[in-house]
């Protein structure tokens, strides 16, 4: 049994979709699962992104609060 | 509109979007999200911040609060939705369970209805200010406002009911209109008042402590940031890369929204009113002010109709609503909004309630989603289980509800209310340490991690495959013994 048949057997009638749209949904799930298994799905953020996020969080988010706390609290 | 079409659209909207179908690159999404961010809510938020802080403090608090909220929230919603092509309500099923997500969808629907009420009241106030400007008759309070806001709601319903195609076109028109209003405000402030006057203007109703005023502005800005949670996944799933789904939020929801908010603070301080519709005529004169108010009315009606349409599509995804006609679904939502309009004036005047409730409800969900996706599920969700509504779904938990997440959510709300009263905007003693949302975020992350490890991951409940395999291996071992 291929992936699509397996998904159809597993999910048929169990989604909120009507029969016409369920087929499309199952095809999409099969494609995405295949891409994920092959490592071809859209990748997440990388290390550089995470460093930038941490830097912005601290410099623009936390430090101004600390500065105001020191100045006015 | 044909029922088959709307039902088809409702179902198509909740389909996962494939990599090859994505339409937004970094630049496209930046334009879309900036247009979305710079709208009526910026001005109302600005008007609220002006109660407590001046322009400079509002600028710092707005950037700090929004950036913390948007960075954290986007790490949860945007990354998952960008990767798998699903909306926020599908991606959060692994956290709340299928039925738990539906309950949360209803809660968020109430929140959207509150927004509809506020925007309709804003339309009514704009009409009232035009009438006041031309005739001197004040209808900006009481029953006339209720009647005009109900009429505005009815117009939105007609637009949402009859013209989804028109709506999509109108949606494009909202952003430029607000840019025009922003430019109008900037020009008027610069030419008629000067920025020295703005920078030296005192807040409208500050507390005694400068630190508390800053913290309230920071708190409300975090609320504004987290309030985007329900809308984000639907946009992220159309982005070609995760970076394109993530970083434009900082440009749009943080920096562009802050620009609109600060303009709102400036106008509020100059006119001595937190109501955006009361700024235009005193600042720009009768002709220009009326033109600006007409633009505000047009943009609010459009934004309101789009929200009603999107909420209708969202509600249609629940099977029991699928059988109801489109007119009835949108009519039912509008009817609820009509009832809520009885309290529209106090809600409009106390806009901080919406921002506080946003923080209280969206921040815990975003934090649990972060812990769930990065710590428990190791950056993987199961689409099969997310779309499976039966008991066989791994995301069924207990009766369709993840009671661990729901318990943490309830505890977070209690903690929030102990620190800050969002209904009266009154800080409790503990608020002085770092506001309410920041503490709630840390509390939720730690509590959900500990309880989730103990009650979900170790017991293999909720599709935690590694632990499930471990549990089954252990039980096989026990059986063999």
Coordinates of C-alpha atoms in Angstrom, one line a residue:
Chain A
X1 CA 0.0 0.0 0.0
X2 CA 1.5 3.4 -1.0
X3 CA 1.4 6.5 1.2
X4 CA -1.7 8.0 -0.3
X5 CA -3.7 4.8 0.1
X6 CA -2.5 4.4 3.6
X7 CA -3.5 8.0 4.5
X8 CA -6.9 7.5 2.8
X9 CA -7.5 4.4 4.7
X10 CA -6.4 6.0 8.0
X11 CA -8.2 9.4 7.6
X12 CA -11.2 8.8 5.3
X13 CA -14.4 10.2 6.9
X14 CA -12.4 11.4 9.9
X15 CA -11.7 14.9 8.7
X16 CA -14.1 17.8 8.6
X17 CA -13.9 17.8 4.8
X18 CA -16.4 16.5 2.3
X19 CA -15.5 13.6 0.0
X20 CA -14.6 15.8 -2.8
X21 CA -12.0 17.8 -0.8
X22 CA -10.8 14.9 1.3
X23 CA -9.0 13.4 -1.7
X24 CA -7.1 16.7 -2.3
X25 CA -6.3 16.9 1.4
X26 CA -4.8 13.4 1.5
X27 CA -2.7 14.0 -1.6
X28 CA -1.3 17.1 0.0
X29 CA -0.5 15.4 3.3
X30 CA 1.2 12.6 1.3
X31 CA 3.3 15.0 -0.7
X32 CA 4.4 17.0 2.5
X33 CA 5.2 13.8 4.4
X34 CA 7.3 12.6 1.5
X35 CA 9.1 15.9 1.2
X36 CA 9.8 15.9 5.0
X37 CA 11.1 12.4 4.9
X38 CA 13.5 13.3 2.0
X39 CA 14.6 16.5 3.8
X40 CA 13.1 18.6 1.0
X41 CA 10.5 20.4 3.1
X42 CA 10.9 24.2 3.6
X43 CA 13.7 24.4 6.2
X44 CA 13.2 26.3 9.5
X45 CA 15.4 29.2 10.7
X46 CA 19.1 28.6 10.9
X47 CA 21.8 29.5 13.5
X48 CA 22.3 33.0 12.2
X49 CA 18.6 33.7 12.5
X50 CA 18.5 32.5 16.0
X51 CA 21.5 34.6 17.0
X52 CA 19.8 37.7 15.4
X53 CA 16.5 36.9 17.2
X54 CA 18.4 36.6 20.6
X55 CA 20.2 39.9 19.9
X56 CA 17.1 41.8 19.0
X57 CA 15.2 40.3 21.9
X58 CA 17.9 41.5 24.3
X59 CA 18.9 44.9 22.7
X60 CA 15.4 46.1 21.7
X61 CA 13.2 44.2 24.1
X62 CA 15.0 43.6 27.5
X63 CA 17.6 46.4 27.7
X64 CA 15.1 49.3 27.3
X65 CA 13.1 47.8 30.2
X66 CA 16.2 47.5 32.3
X67 CA 17.2 51.0 31.4
X68 CA 13.8 52.4 32.4
X69 CA 13.8 50.3 35.6
X70 CA 17.2 51.8 36.6
X71 CA 16.1 55.3 35.7
X72 CA 12.6 55.4 37.2
X73 CA 11.9 52.4 39.5
Chain B
X1 CA -22.7 33.9 -3.1
X2 CA -23.3 30.2 -3.9
X3 CA -23.1 27.9 -0.9
X4 CA -21.1 25.3 -2.7
X5 CA -18.5 28.0 -3.5
X6 CA -18.2 29.3 0.1
X7 CA -18.1 25.7 1.6
X8 CA -15.5 24.9 -1.0
X9 CA -13.5 28.0 -0.1
X10 CA -13.8 27.3 3.6
X11 CA -12.4 23.8 3.1
X12 CA -9.7 25.0 0.6
X13 CA -8.6 27.7 3.2
X14 CA -7.8 25.0 5.7
X15 CA -5.8 22.8 3.3
X16 CA -2.1 22.6 3.7
X17 CA -0.4 24.7 1.1
X18 CA 2.4 23.0 -0.9
X19 CA 5.9 24.4 -1.4
X20 CA 5.2 24.9 -5.1
X21 CA 2.0 26.9 -4.4
X22 CA 3.5 29.5 -2.1
X23 CA 3.1 33.1 -3.4
X24 CA 4.9 35.4 -1.0
X25 CA 8.6 36.0 -1.0
X26 CA 10.3 38.2 1.6
X27 CA 9.4 41.5 -0.2
X28 CA 5.8 40.5 -0.9
X29 CA 5.1 39.4 2.6
X30 CA 6.7 42.6 4.0
X31 CA 4.3 44.7 2.0
X32 CA 1.3 42.5 3.0
X33 CA 2.1 42.4 6.7
X34 CA 3.0 46.1 6.9
X35 CA -0.3 47.0 5.2
X36 CA -2.1 44.7 7.7
X37 CA -0.2 46.3 10.7
X38 CA -0.7 49.9 9.8
X39 CA -4.5 50.2 10.4
X40 CA -7.1 51.6 12.7
X41 CA -5.8 49.5 15.6
X42 CA -2.5 51.5 15.6
X43 CA -4.3 54.7 16.2
X44 CA -6.5 53.3 18.9
X45 CA -3.5 51.7 20.6
X46 CA -1.7 55.0 20.3
X47 CA -4.7 56.8 21.9
X48 CA -4.6 54.3 24.8
X49 CA -0.8 54.6 25.3
X50 CA -1.2 58.5 25.4
X51 CA -3.2 58.1 28.6
X52 CA 0.0 57.0 30.4
X53 CA 3.1 58.1 28.5
X54 CA 4.5 60.8 26.2
X55 CA 5.8 60.2 22.7
X56 CA 9.4 59.2 23.6
X57 CA 8.4 56.7 26.2
X58 CA 5.6 55.4 23.9
X59 CA 8.2 54.8 21.2
X60 CA 10.5 52.8 23.5
X61 CA 7.7 50.9 25.2
X62 CA 6.0 50.1 21.9
X63 CA 9.1 48.7 20.3
X64 CA 10.2 46.8 23.4
X65 CA 6.8 45.2 24.1
X66 CA 6.0 44.4 20.5
X67 CA 9.4 43.0 19.7
X68 CA 9.3 40.6 22.6
X69 CA 5.8 39.4 21.8
X70 CA 6.3 39.2 18.0
X71 CA 9.7 37.4 18.2
X72 CA 8.3 34.8 20.6
X73 CA 4.9 34.4 18.9
X74 CA 6.4 34.2 15.4
X75 CA 8.9 31.5 16.5
X76 CA 5.9 29.3 17.3
X77 CA 3.4 30.1 14.6
X78 CA 5.4 31.3 11.6
X79 CA 8.0 28.6 11.7
X80 CA 5.4 25.8 11.9
X81 CA 3.0 27.3 9.5
X82 CA 5.8 28.2 7.1
X83 CA 7.3 24.7 7.2
X84 CA 4.0 22.7 6.9
X85 CA 1.8 25.2 5.1
X86 CA -1.0 25.0 7.7
X87 CA -2.8 27.8 9.7
X88 CA -2.4 28.5 13.4
X89 CA -5.5 26.5 14.4
X90 CA -4.2 23.4 12.6
X91 CA -0.7 23.7 14.0
X92 CA -1.9 24.2 17.6
X93 CA -3.9 20.9 17.6
X94 CA -0.9 19.1 19.0
X95 CA -1.0 21.5 22.0
X96 CA -4.7 21.8 22.8
X97 CA -6.2 18.7 21.2
X98 CA -8.8 18.7 18.4
X99 CA -11.8 19.7 20.6
X100 CA -9.6 22.0 22.7
X101 CA -8.6 23.9 19.5
X102 CA -12.3 24.3 18.6
X103 CA -13.0 25.8 22.0
X104 CA -10.1 28.1 21.6
X105 CA -11.4 29.0 18.1
X106 CA -14.7 30.0 19.7
X107 CA -12.8 32.1 22.3
X108 CA -10.8 33.8 19.6
X109 CA -14.1 34.4 17.6
X110 CA -15.4 36.3 20.6
X111 CA -12.2 38.3 20.5
X112 CA -12.7 39.1 16.8
X113 CA -16.3 40.1 17.4
X114 CA -15.0 42.5 20.1
X115 CA -12.8 44.0 17.3
X116 CA -15.8 44.2 15.0
X117 CA -17.7 46.1 17.7
X118 CA -14.8 48.5 18.2
X119 CA -14.4 49.2 14.5
X120 CA -18.1 49.8 14.0
X121 CA -18.1 52.2 17.0
X122 CA -15.1 54.0 15.4
X123 CA -17.2 54.4 12.2
X124 CA -20.1 55.7 14.3
X125 CA -17.8 58.2 16.1
X126 CA -16.4 59.4 12.8
X127 CA -19.9 60.0 11.5
X128 CA -20.8 61.7 14.8
X129 CA -17.7 64.0 14.5
X130 CA -18.5 64.9 10.9
X131 CA -22.1 65.8 12.0
X132 CA -20.7 67.8 14.9
X133 CA -18.3 69.6 12.7
X134 CA -21.0 70.7 10.1
X135 CA -24.1 71.2 12.3
X136 CA -22.8 71.7 15.8
X137 CA -25.2 68.9 16.9
X138 CA -23.5 66.4 19.2
X139 CA -24.5 62.8 18.5
X140 CA -21.2 61.3 19.6
X141 CA -22.7 59.5 22.6
X142 CA -25.7 57.4 23.6
X143 CA -28.4 56.0 21.4
X144 CA -27.4 57.7 18.2
X145 CA -24.0 56.1 18.4
X146 CA -25.6 52.7 19.0
X147 CA -27.8 53.1 16.0
X148 CA -25.0 54.3 13.7
X149 CA -22.7 51.5 14.8
X150 CA -25.5 48.9 14.2
X151 CA -25.9 50.4 10.7
X152 CA -22.2 50.1 10.2
X153 CA -22.3 46.5 11.3
X154 CA -25.2 45.9 8.9
X155 CA -23.2 47.4 6.0
X156 CA -20.2 45.2 6.8
X157 CA -22.5 42.1 6.9
X158 CA -23.9 43.0 3.5
X159 CA -20.4 43.4 2.0
X160 CA -19.2 40.2 3.6
X161 CA -22.3 38.3 2.5
X162 CA -22.6 39.5 -1.0
X163 CA -19.1 40.3 -2.2
X164 CA -16.1 38.2 -1.3
X165 CA -14.5 39.0 -4.6
X166 CA -15.1 42.7 -4.0
X167 CA -13.8 42.2 -0.5
X168 CA -10.5 40.9 -1.7
X169 CA -10.1 43.9 -3.9
X170 CA -11.1 46.3 -1.1
X171 CA -8.5 44.6 1.1
X172 CA -5.8 46.0 -1.1
X173 CA -7.3 49.5 -0.7
X174 CA -7.1 49.5 3.1
X175 CA -3.3 49.8 3.5
X176 CA -2.8 52.8 1.1
X177 CA -5.7 54.7 2.8
X178 CA -4.0 54.4 6.2
X179 CA -0.7 55.5 4.7
X180 CA -2.5 58.6 3.4
X181 CA -4.0 59.2 6.9
X182 CA -0.6 58.7 8.5
X183 CA 1.0 61.2 6.1
X184 CA -1.9 63.6 6.8
X185 CA -1.3 63.3 10.6
X186 CA 2.4 63.7 10.2
X187 CA 2.0 66.8 7.9
X188 CA -0.5 68.4 10.2
X189 CA 1.6 67.7 13.4
X190 CA 4.7 69.1 11.7
X191 CA 3.2 72.2 10.2
X192 CA 0.5 73.2 12.7
X193 CA 2.1 72.2 16.0
X194 CA 5.8 71.4 15.6
X195 CA 7.5 68.3 17.1
X196 CA 8.9 70.3 20.1
X197 CA 5.3 70.8 21.3
X198 CA 4.6 67.1 20.7
X199 CA 7.7 65.9 22.6
X200 CA 7.0 68.2 25.6
X201 CA 3.3 67.2 25.8
X202 CA 2.3 65.5 29.0
X203 CA 0.3 62.1 29.0
X204 CA -3.5 62.4 29.4
X205 CA -4.1 60.4 32.6
X206 CA -0.8 59.1 34.0
X207 CA -0.2 57.3 37.2
X208 CA 2.1 58.8 39.8
X209 CA 5.0 56.5 39.1
X210 CA 7.0 57.0 35.8
X211 CA 8.1 53.3 36.0
X212 CA 4.5 52.1 36.3
X213 CA 3.4 54.3 33.3
X214 CA 6.2 52.8 31.2
X215 CA 5.4 49.3 32.4
X216 CA 1.7 49.7 31.4
X217 CA 2.7 51.0 28.0
X218 CA 5.1 48.1 27.7
X219 CA 2.4 45.6 28.9
X220 CA -0.3 46.9 26.4
X221 CA 2.3 46.8 23.6
X222 CA 3.0 43.2 24.4
X223 CA -0.8 42.7 24.2
X224 CA -0.8 44.3 20.8
X225 CA 2.0 42.0 19.6
X226 CA 0.5 38.8 20.9
X227 CA -2.9 39.8 19.5
X228 CA -1.7 38.9 16.0
X229 CA -1.5 35.2 16.9
X230 CA -4.8 34.1 15.3
X231 CA -4.0 35.8 12.0
X232 CA -0.4 34.8 11.6
X233 CA -0.5 31.2 10.4
X234 CA -2.8 31.9 7.5
X235 CA -0.3 34.3 6.1
X236 CA 2.8 32.3 6.9
X237 CA 1.6 29.3 5.0
X238 CA 1.7 31.3 1.8
X239 CA 5.4 32.2 2.3
X240 CA 8.1 30.6 0.2
X241 CA 10.7 30.3 3.0
X242 CA 10.6 30.4 6.8
X243 CA 12.7 33.5 6.8
X244 CA 10.2 35.2 4.5
X245 CA 7.5 34.1 7.0
X246 CA 9.4 35.3 10.0
X247 CA 11.4 38.5 9.6
X248 CA 8.8 40.7 7.8
X249 CA 6.8 40.5 11.0
X250 CA 9.5 42.5 12.7
X251 CA 9.3 45.2 10.0
X252 CA 5.5 45.3 9.9
X253 CA 4.2 44.4 13.3
X254 CA 6.9 46.0 15.3
X255 CA 8.4 49.0 13.4
X256 CA 5.6 50.0 11.1
X257 CA 2.9 49.5 13.7
X258 CA 5.0 51.5 16.2
X259 CA 5.2 54.3 13.7
X260 CA 1.4 54.4 13.5
X261 CA 1.0 54.0 17.2
X262 CA 3.4 56.9 17.9
X263 CA 1.5 59.1 15.5
X264 CA -1.6 58.1 17.4
X265 CA 0.1 59.1 20.7
X266 CA 1.2 62.4 19.2
X267 CA -2.3 63.3 17.9
X268 CA -3.9 62.2 21.2
X269 CA -1.6 64.4 23.2
X270 CA -2.2 67.4 21.0
X271 CA -5.9 67.2 20.8
X272 CA -6.2 65.9 24.4
X273 CA -8.3 62.9 23.4
X274 CA -7.6 59.2 23.0
X275 CA -10.4 58.8 20.4
X276 CA -8.8 58.8 16.9
X277 CA -12.0 60.2 15.3
X278 CA -11.8 63.3 17.5
X279 CA -8.3 64.2 16.2
X280 CA -8.9 64.9 12.5
X281 CA -11.2 68.0 12.4
X282 CA -9.5 69.9 15.2
X283 CA -6.1 69.2 13.7
X284 CA -6.7 69.5 9.9
X285 CA -9.8 71.9 9.8
X286 CA -13.3 71.0 8.7
X287 CA -12.6 70.2 5.0
X288 CA -9.4 68.2 5.4
X289 CA -10.5 66.7 8.7
X290 CA -13.8 65.5 7.2
X291 CA -11.9 64.0 4.2
X292 CA -9.7 62.1 6.6
X293 CA -12.7 60.9 8.6
X294 CA -14.4 59.7 5.4
X295 CA -11.2 57.7 4.6
X296 CA -11.3 56.3 8.2
X297 CA -14.9 55.2 7.7
X298 CA -14.2 53.6 4.4
X299 CA -11.1 51.8 5.7
X300 CA -12.9 50.6 8.9
X301 CA -15.9 49.3 7.0
X302 CA -13.5 47.4 4.7
X303 CA -11.4 46.0 7.6
X304 CA -14.5 45.1 9.5
X305 CA -16.0 43.3 6.5
X306 CA -12.7 41.4 5.9
X307 CA -12.7 40.4 9.5
X308 CA -16.3 39.2 9.3
X309 CA -15.6 37.3 6.1
X310 CA -12.5 35.6 7.6
X311 CA -14.3 34.7 10.8
X312 CA -17.2 33.3 8.7
X313 CA -14.7 31.2 6.8
X314 CA -13.1 30.0 10.0
X315 CA -16.4 29.1 11.6
X316 CA -17.5 27.3 8.4
X317 CA -14.6 24.9 9.0
X318 CA -16.5 23.5 11.9
X319 CA -18.8 20.8 10.5
X320 CA -22.0 21.9 12.2
X321 CA -21.7 25.3 10.6
X322 CA -21.0 23.8 7.2
X323 CA -24.7 23.1 6.8
X324 CA -25.8 26.7 7.6
X325 CA -26.0 29.1 4.7
X326 CA -23.3 31.7 4.3
X327 CA -25.8 34.5 4.9
X328 CA -26.9 32.9 8.2
X329 CA -23.3 32.3 9.4
X330 CA -22.2 35.8 8.8
X331 CA -25.6 37.1 10.0
X332 CA -25.3 35.2 13.2
X333 CA -21.9 36.7 13.9
X334 CA -23.2 40.1 13.1
X335 CA -26.2 39.6 15.4
X336 CA -23.8 38.7 18.3
X337 CA -21.9 41.8 17.4
X338 CA -25.2 43.9 17.6
X339 CA -25.8 42.6 21.1
X340 CA -22.3 43.4 22.1
X341 CA -22.7 47.0 20.7
X342 CA -24.8 47.8 23.8
X343 CA -21.4 47.9 25.5
X344 CA -19.6 49.4 22.5
X345 CA -19.0 52.8 24.0
X346 CA -17.4 51.7 27.2
X347 CA -15.4 49.1 25.3
X348 CA -14.2 51.8 22.8
X349 CA -13.2 54.1 25.6
X350 CA -11.5 51.3 27.4
X351 CA -9.6 49.8 24.6
X352 CA -6.9 48.5 26.9
X353 CA -9.3 45.7 27.8
X354 CA -8.8 44.2 24.3
X355 CA -5.0 44.5 24.6
X356 CA -5.0 43.0 28.1
X357 CA -7.2 40.1 27.1
X358 CA -5.0 39.5 24.0
X359 CA -2.0 39.1 26.2
X360 CA -3.9 37.0 28.7
X361 CA -5.1 34.5 26.1
X362 CA -2.6 34.5 23.2
X363 CA 0.7 34.7 25.2
X364 CA 0.1 31.3 27.1
X365 CA -0.9 29.6 23.9
X366 CA 2.2 30.9 22.0
X367 CA 4.5 29.9 24.8
X368 CA 3.1 26.4 25.1
X369 CA 3.3 26.0 21.3
X370 CA 7.0 27.0 21.6
X371 CA 7.8 24.4 24.3
X372 CA 5.7 21.8 22.5
X373 CA 7.3 22.3 19.0
X374 CA 11.0 22.8 20.0
X375 CA 11.4 20.9 23.3
X376 CA 8.8 18.0 23.0
X377 CA 8.3 17.4 19.3
X378 CA 11.8 18.2 18.1
X379 CA 10.5 20.5 15.3
X380 CA 8.1 18.0 13.8
X381 CA 4.3 17.8 13.8
X382 CA 2.1 15.1 12.3
X383 CA -0.3 16.4 9.7
X384 CA -2.2 13.2 9.6
X385 CA -3.0 13.6 13.3
X386 CA -3.7 17.3 13.0
X387 CA -6.4 16.7 10.4
X388 CA -7.8 13.6 12.1
X389 CA -10.8 14.5 14.2
X390 CA -11.5 11.0 15.5
X391 CA -10.3 9.1 18.6
X392 CA -7.5 7.5 16.5
X393 CA -5.7 10.8 16.3
X394 CA -2.6 11.0 18.4
X395 CA -3.7 14.6 19.2
X396 CA -7.0 13.3 20.7
X397 CA -5.4 13.3 24.2
X398 CA -8.2 12.9 26.6
X399 CA -11.6 13.2 24.9
X400 CA -10.2 15.6 22.3
X401 CA -8.7 17.9 25.0
X402 CA -5.1 18.2 26.2
X403 CA -6.0 18.9 29.9
X404 CA -2.4 19.6 30.8
X405 CA -2.3 22.5 28.4
X406 CA -5.8 23.6 29.4
X407 CA -4.8 23.5 33.1
X408 CA -1.6 25.5 32.4
X409 CA -3.7 28.0 30.4
X410 CA -6.2 28.4 33.2
X411 CA -3.4 28.8 35.8
X412 CA -1.8 31.5 33.5
X413 CA -5.0 33.4 33.4
X414 CA -5.3 33.4 37.2
X415 CA -1.7 34.5 37.5
X416 CA -2.3 37.3 35.0
X417 CA -5.3 38.5 36.8
X418 CA -3.4 38.5 40.1
X419 CA -0.8 40.8 38.6
X420 CA -2.8 43.0 36.4
X421 CA -6.5 43.8 36.0
X422 CA -7.0 44.1 32.2
X423 CA -10.7 45.3 32.6
X424 CA -9.8 48.4 34.6
X425 CA -6.2 48.6 33.6
X426 CA -5.2 48.6 37.2
X427 CA -1.7 47.1 38.1
X428 CA -1.5 44.9 41.3
X429 CA 1.5 45.1 43.6
X430 CA 3.5 42.4 41.8
X431 CA 3.1 44.3 38.5
X432 CA 5.9 46.6 39.5
X433 CA 8.5 43.9 39.0
X434 CA 8.1 43.4 35.3
X435 CA 4.5 43.6 34.2
X436 CA 2.1 40.7 33.9
X437 CA 2.7 39.2 30.4
X438 CA 6.5 38.7 30.8
X439 CA 6.0 36.8 34.1
X440 CA 3.1 34.8 32.6
X441 CA 5.3 33.8 29.6
X442 CA 8.1 32.5 31.9
X443 CA 5.5 30.8 34.2
X444 CA 3.8 29.0 31.3
X445 CA 7.0 27.9 29.6
X446 CA 8.3 26.4 32.8
X447 CA 5.1 24.8 34.0
X448 CA 4.1 23.3 30.6
X449 CA 7.6 21.9 30.2
X450 CA 7.5 20.2 33.6
X451 CA 3.9 19.0 33.5
X452 CA 4.2 18.1 29.8
X453 CA 7.3 16.0 30.4
X454 CA 5.7 14.2 33.4
X455 CA 2.2 13.7 32.1
X456 CA 2.5 13.7 28.3
X457 CA 6.0 12.9 27.0
X458 CA 6.9 10.2 29.5
X459 CA 3.5 8.5 29.1
X460 CA 3.5 8.8 25.4
X461 CA 0.2 10.7 25.3
X462 CA -0.2 13.2 22.5
X463 CA 1.9 11.7 19.7
X464 CA 5.3 11.9 21.4
X465 CA 6.6 9.0 19.3
X466 CA 10.0 8.6 21.0
X467 CA 8.5 8.3 24.4
X468 CA 5.6 6.2 23.1
X469 CA 8.1 3.8 21.6
X470 CA 10.0 3.8 24.8
X471 CA 6.9 3.1 26.8
X472 CA 5.8 0.3 24.4
X473 CA 9.4 -1.2 24.5
X474 CA 9.2 -1.2 28.2
X475 CA 5.8 -2.8 28.3
X476 CA 7.0 -5.5 25.8
X477 CA 9.9 -6.1 28.1
X478 CA 7.6 -6.4 31.1
X479 CA 5.4 -8.8 29.2
X480 CA 8.3 -11.0 28.2
X481 CA 9.4 -11.1 31.8

